[in-house]
Each structure stands twice: as structure tokens, then as C-alpha cells.
Amino acid sequence: MEIVESKTALRTILGKSRSAGKSIGFVPTMGFLHAGHLSLMRRARQENDLVVVSIFVNPTQFGPNEDLDTYPRDADRDTELMRSENVDIAFFPPVEEIYPRGFTTFVAVEGPMTQVLCATSRPTHFRGVTTIVAKLFNLVKPDKAYFGQKDAQQVVVIQQMVKDLDFDLQVVVCPIKREADGLAMSSRNTYLSPRHRADAAVLFQSLAEAQQMIAGGERSASAVVRSIATKIGAAAQDAIIDYIAVVDAETLADLETLQGDILIALAVKFGKTRLIDNIRIKGLGPNCGGPCR
Ligand code: AMP
């Protein structure tokens, strides 16, 4: 595995591989790797000649009072994990390499999908995400780029950017990796106190229960949201719900009645730690007045 810090070195190495006709799979991350990240690398390894992973805690996607300074980092451990996944190139750019003095250009997907869900409490987050991802796409020029369904809104926003800006690549969306109790893996889980860590299992349990209700015929979005909120409130008294939403999976538009491809997404704070999770349900028909098949 080659460890690369500069854009010039990255371009040189990848230019040679591209001229040799090799396909490039790219996994952008903020590091402090866990099994969720590794599942993306494994998929990229299966589908490409060359696998590039970036490790960059992107300052522009953090708000002023967020956790940029305390975000967990462990470059040595990440390096070992990437080696064990047979990654070819680990790109570890310093901040000045990505945002040199005088940097002023941002890429922003505008419109409803960047104004709902996480954007309500993190209004500048997606502009930071699309800016860094666009820059990394320009540097790596991958054939395929791998993202986790864990960040469902991010996936929708990036797909929109890829379409609107004619990036010549395929976005591959990988399923959410979970801990044994269902908690979605996240670098931020390390912030949780033991009690909050135990309480946080209710997020997936409440989503799974909602899925059961829907399989049983429930089609009211407000009933689904109420059920999730009640379950979280009962299991984790001091959890603060940022949002629980039932939206169209493609547009992220709010739904009153569940139909088609839907996304149930939530963000909940345990102490200072804000966790997100979601489930996607495909091809929902109308309420059939009983368990739908
Ligand atoms: P991050 O380092 O948090 O920016 O995540 C880098 C990539 O890994 C993003 O595409 C995430 O959606 C994905 N990812 C993070 N957690 C998980 C998970 N639990 N399962 C699958 N993918 C994940």
C-alpha cells in the first residue's frame, strides 16, 4: 500500500494506473475506521483493479460549535486496517493541501434536499461535504465511488451533485454495518458513555419496530414517527430527538402517507453525541387492510 499526502503524488500514481487501463474504486472517509468503512473497501476491492481510500477530517463540513477538534483520529491504526483490506493507495492529505490559503470556491447542491433532516441543525454541513467530495473526485477520477447508506441524506445529495455536474463515475451505495445490538457503527460511537452506549441501541430497535408496523399495514407517517419517538423516550429518558422523519427515499420530501420507496431517518443526541440512523423500505403499496404481502 502506498501512503500519499500530496495531490501531485496522487495524480502521478493514478495517472499511470489509468493509462495502464486500470479501473479505480474510491472510498472517501474521515478515518478512525470501523467495520462499516471496511465493508466499503471490501466492495471496492472486489469491483476494481485499484482501490484508493482517503482519510481526511474535512473542516468545512463541521459547524462552528461541532466536534472538529475532538473528532477521533488514529492514523497508525487506520493504516494497518487499510493494509489488511489490500487497499492500494491511502491518501492522507494535510488540511493545507486541500484548503490552501485563499481557497474560496464551494460546491453546493441547492434545493430542498439540503434544507431538511440533518441540514436543519447543521445548515452548512452538506456544502462542506459536496465541496470535499467534488475535490476528491477531481483528484482521484474514480470509476466507482463507495458510500454508506448510514449517511442516507449524504448519498442523495452526492448523487444529485454527480448528476448535475456530470461526474463520470458510478456511486455505489453499501448497506449499514451494525454492532451486535443493532447500533449503526460510527466513529462517533466512541464518544458515548457506557450508559448512553447501552441506551443508543434503542435507535435501531425503534426503526425495526416501525418496519414491523409498516409490514403489518401501517401507512400513516405520523403514526410511525410517534411510535419511534415513544420508544426512544421510554428507553432513553435523557435522549434529545433532533428529528424523526418519514420521507421519499429519492427526493427526501416529507410524506403523510407511506407509498413507494421510503426512508425513515432519525438523529438523536445522547449527551453531546449526535447519532443518526435510518431504514429504507422499497416499493410500498397502499394499505391493504392487514398484513401486506
Ligand atoms: P465517515 O468516515 O463517517 O465520513 O464515513 C465514510 C464513509 O463510510 C461514508 O460513506 C459513510 O456513509 C460510510 N459509513 C460510515 N458508517 C457506516 C456504517 N455503519 N455502515 C456502512 N457504511 C458506513
XYZ file of C-alpha atoms and ligand atoms in Angstrom:
316
model
C 0.000 0.000 0.000
C 1.298 3.436 -0.892
C 0.711 6.245 1.578
C 0.299 9.536 -0.235
C -0.028 13.007 1.260
C 0.285 15.335 -1.709
C -2.125 15.927 -4.569
C 0.737 15.873 -7.063
C 1.931 12.437 -5.957
C -1.628 11.126 -6.021
C -2.213 12.434 -9.552
C 1.076 10.964 -10.796
C 0.401 7.480 -9.431
C -3.215 7.419 -10.561
C -2.359 8.838 -13.994
C -0.062 5.875 -14.613
C -2.692 3.363 -13.463
C -5.340 4.977 -15.621
C -3.103 4.901 -18.701
C -2.500 1.219 -17.996
C -6.269 0.744 -18.262
C -6.847 0.006 -14.588
C -10.226 0.721 -13.052
C -10.217 2.834 -9.897
C -12.514 2.364 -6.906
C -12.570 5.172 -4.355
C -13.702 5.231 -0.712
C -13.708 8.686 0.914
C -13.644 8.633 4.739
C -12.811 10.754 7.756
C -10.818 7.895 9.270
C -10.996 6.225 12.699
C -12.012 3.245 10.652
C -14.534 0.634 11.717
C -16.200 -2.347 10.062
C -18.620 -0.056 8.186
C -15.746 1.673 6.412
C -14.033 -1.665 5.806
C -17.149 -3.074 4.128
C -16.917 -0.245 1.567
C -13.234 -1.042 0.943
C -14.001 -4.745 0.542
C -16.696 -3.992 -2.027
C -14.327 -1.637 -3.858
C -11.621 -4.340 -3.775
C -13.996 -6.827 -5.421
C -15.024 -4.452 -8.191
C -11.858 -2.569 -9.199
C -8.222 -3.034 -10.168
C -7.071 -0.258 -7.854
C -8.557 0.817 -4.514
C -7.968 4.337 -3.217
C -9.068 5.369 0.278
C -8.894 8.939 1.557
C -8.621 9.774 5.243
C -9.419 13.423 5.793
C -11.342 15.063 8.629
C -12.935 17.741 6.495
C -13.174 21.043 8.388
C -15.741 22.605 6.037
C -18.425 20.068 6.925
C -18.286 20.888 10.648
C -20.286 23.790 12.097
C -18.655 26.318 14.455
C -19.751 24.541 17.656
C -19.294 20.983 16.419
C -16.664 18.327 17.128
C -13.945 19.089 14.544
C -11.222 19.398 17.194
C -12.226 16.311 19.146
C -13.135 14.079 16.172
C -11.335 10.754 16.839
C -8.154 10.199 14.840
C -5.714 7.256 14.717
C -3.628 7.250 11.542
C -1.487 4.252 12.567
C -4.461 2.035 13.292
C -6.215 3.198 10.105
C -3.069 2.401 8.093
C -2.964 -1.151 9.450
C -6.664 -1.689 8.763
C -6.336 -0.417 5.183
C -3.334 -2.699 4.644
C -5.349 -5.665 5.872
C -8.058 -4.815 3.306
C -5.477 -4.716 0.489
C -6.037 -1.058 -0.237
C -3.582 0.170 -2.893
C -3.384 3.862 -2.062
C -4.096 5.609 1.239
C -4.472 9.340 0.687
C -3.839 11.295 3.916
C -3.765 14.940 2.809
C -2.916 17.659 5.332
C -5.580 20.387 5.611
C -3.399 22.943 3.720
C -3.156 20.546 0.784
C -6.934 20.545 0.370
C -7.709 24.081 1.533
C -4.655 26.225 0.781
C -4.588 29.915 1.711
C -7.021 31.805 -0.484
C -9.385 28.876 -1.057
C -12.831 30.347 -1.783
C -14.787 28.022 -4.078
C -17.563 25.844 -2.704
C -19.830 23.289 -4.330
C -23.391 23.364 -3.009
C -26.405 21.306 -4.008
C -29.231 23.777 -3.548
C -32.868 22.962 -3.074
C -34.994 21.055 -0.598
C -32.738 18.014 -0.139
C -30.073 20.138 1.569
C -32.575 22.015 3.712
C -34.245 19.131 5.544
C -33.312 16.389 8.040
C -29.676 16.900 9.147
C -29.465 20.296 7.436
C -31.926 21.782 9.921
C -29.407 21.554 12.762
C -26.293 21.502 10.514
C -27.042 24.180 7.883
C -23.540 24.311 6.338
C -22.751 20.594 6.578
C -23.719 19.424 3.090
C -21.959 22.303 1.358
C -18.773 21.099 3.084
C -19.466 17.500 2.075
C -20.121 18.275 -1.592
C -17.089 20.563 -1.749
C -14.676 17.947 -0.408
C -16.240 15.096 -2.382
C -16.120 17.127 -5.623
C -12.461 17.958 -4.983
C -11.614 14.329 -4.229
C -13.493 13.153 -7.331
C -11.443 15.621 -9.404
C -8.207 14.348 -7.891
C -8.905 10.609 -7.958
C -11.178 10.460 -11.036
C -12.603 7.122 -9.877
C -14.716 4.794 -11.979
C -16.753 3.933 -8.901
C -17.091 5.722 -5.568
C -18.384 3.936 -2.470
C -20.654 5.483 0.172
C -22.588 4.059 3.119
C -26.371 4.069 3.416
C -25.690 5.050 7.059
C -25.462 8.636 5.767
C -28.634 8.401 3.693
C -29.042 12.132 3.079
C -25.386 12.440 2.081
C -25.923 9.713 -0.532
C -28.911 11.532 -2.044
C -27.058 14.855 -2.111
C -23.934 13.338 -3.691
C -25.969 11.505 -6.317
C -27.582 14.836 -7.199
C -24.171 16.531 -7.453
C -22.779 13.729 -9.633
C -25.742 14.060 -11.968
C -25.785 17.877 -12.067
C -22.017 18.322 -12.530
C -21.585 15.406 -14.965
C -19.045 13.487 -12.905
C -18.243 10.442 -14.993
C -18.448 7.835 -12.260
C -20.826 5.440 -10.586
C -21.926 5.978 -6.987
C -22.156 2.623 -5.186
C -24.250 2.616 -2.005
C -23.354 -0.009 0.612
C -25.590 -1.305 3.442
C -25.288 -0.124 7.061
C -22.960 -2.201 9.268
C -24.252 -2.548 12.792
C -22.977 -3.603 16.217
C -24.414 -6.806 17.735
C -27.215 -4.840 19.446
C -28.143 -3.046 16.219
C -26.422 0.302 16.811
C -25.122 1.605 13.470
C -21.327 1.664 13.516
C -19.917 5.180 13.668
C -16.600 6.757 14.592
C -18.633 8.962 16.957
C -19.861 5.949 18.999
C -16.551 6.175 20.900
C -17.804 9.421 22.481
C -20.693 7.632 24.230
C -20.631 6.974 27.984
C -21.364 3.316 28.870
C -24.954 4.234 29.785
C -25.555 6.200 26.610
C -23.932 3.433 24.581
C -26.423 0.947 26.046
C -29.354 3.353 25.548
C -28.386 4.048 21.922
C -29.407 0.526 20.895
C -32.999 1.809 21.029
C -32.464 3.760 17.796
C -32.303 0.683 15.610
C -34.859 -1.163 17.759
C -37.341 1.669 17.206
C -36.672 1.646 13.448
C -37.056 -2.145 13.318
C -40.346 -1.870 15.190
C -41.529 0.783 12.713
C -40.646 -1.582 9.881
C -42.808 -4.242 11.531
C -45.727 -1.799 11.831
C -45.406 -0.972 8.144
C -45.204 -4.634 7.184
C -48.409 -5.034 9.202
C -50.155 -2.409 7.052
C -49.497 0.930 8.791
C -49.291 3.702 6.198
C -49.536 6.852 8.330
C -46.204 8.674 8.592
C -47.251 10.466 11.777
C -48.185 7.160 13.452
C -44.767 5.753 12.544
C -42.945 8.853 13.844
C -44.995 8.778 17.082
C -44.172 5.127 17.661
C -40.419 5.721 17.196
C -40.438 8.804 19.454
C -42.344 6.963 22.184
C -39.982 4.007 22.133
C -36.880 6.217 22.270
C -38.379 8.374 25.030
C -39.214 5.313 27.136
C -35.810 3.641 26.751
C -33.532 6.671 26.936
C -35.058 9.392 29.141
C -32.352 11.994 28.538
C -32.013 11.412 24.789
C -32.855 14.539 22.805
C -34.561 13.890 19.498
C -33.231 16.171 16.758
C -35.616 14.732 14.161
C -37.547 11.622 13.217
C -38.818 11.791 9.652
C -40.552 9.649 7.068
C -39.582 10.900 3.623
C -39.497 9.909 -0.022
C -36.217 7.986 -0.469
C -35.279 9.800 -3.698
C -36.308 13.403 -3.016
C -36.316 13.435 0.814
C -39.699 15.186 0.635
C -41.891 14.673 3.709
C -44.616 12.053 3.371
C -48.002 11.900 5.054
C -48.903 8.534 3.601
C -46.256 5.863 3.102
C -46.034 4.753 -0.503
C -43.279 3.801 -2.936
C -39.648 3.913 -1.775
C -39.439 5.496 1.641
C -36.719 6.442 4.090
C -37.271 6.582 7.818
C -34.435 8.669 9.229
C -33.583 9.988 12.652
C -30.975 11.970 14.541
C -30.834 11.783 18.323
C -28.452 13.312 20.839
C -27.101 11.329 23.761
C -25.292 13.903 25.882
C -23.167 15.819 23.392
C -23.085 12.960 20.885
C -25.455 13.204 17.960
C -26.188 9.862 16.275
C -28.029 9.207 13.034
C -29.653 6.072 11.676
C -32.228 5.104 9.066
C -34.002 2.328 7.259
C -35.080 2.321 3.655
C -38.171 0.419 2.542
C -38.766 -0.188 -1.140
C -41.894 -0.416 -3.227
C -44.581 0.141 -0.597
C -48.091 -0.302 -1.878
C -51.183 1.272 -0.301
C -52.584 -0.045 2.992
C -54.088 -3.399 2.203
C -56.115 -3.532 5.424
C -53.992 -6.190 7.082
C -50.522 -7.684 6.813
C -49.298 -6.774 3.319
C -47.532 -9.373 1.254
P -17.131 8.863 7.597
O -15.734 8.470 7.913
O -18.032 8.844 8.792
O -17.224 10.133 6.789
O -17.705 7.723 6.654
C -17.084 7.390 5.443
C -17.998 6.501 4.650
O -18.289 5.324 5.409
C -19.342 7.178 4.356
O -19.741 6.850 3.026
C -20.256 6.562 5.374
O -21.624 6.524 4.993
C -19.695 5.145 5.467
N -20.096 4.537 6.734
C -19.985 5.082 7.972
N -20.525 4.266 8.887
C -21.006 3.195 8.216
C -21.695 2.001 8.613
N -22.007 1.756 9.866
N -22.013 1.105 7.648
C -21.707 1.352 6.339
N -21.068 2.457 5.907
C -20.720 3.368 6.830
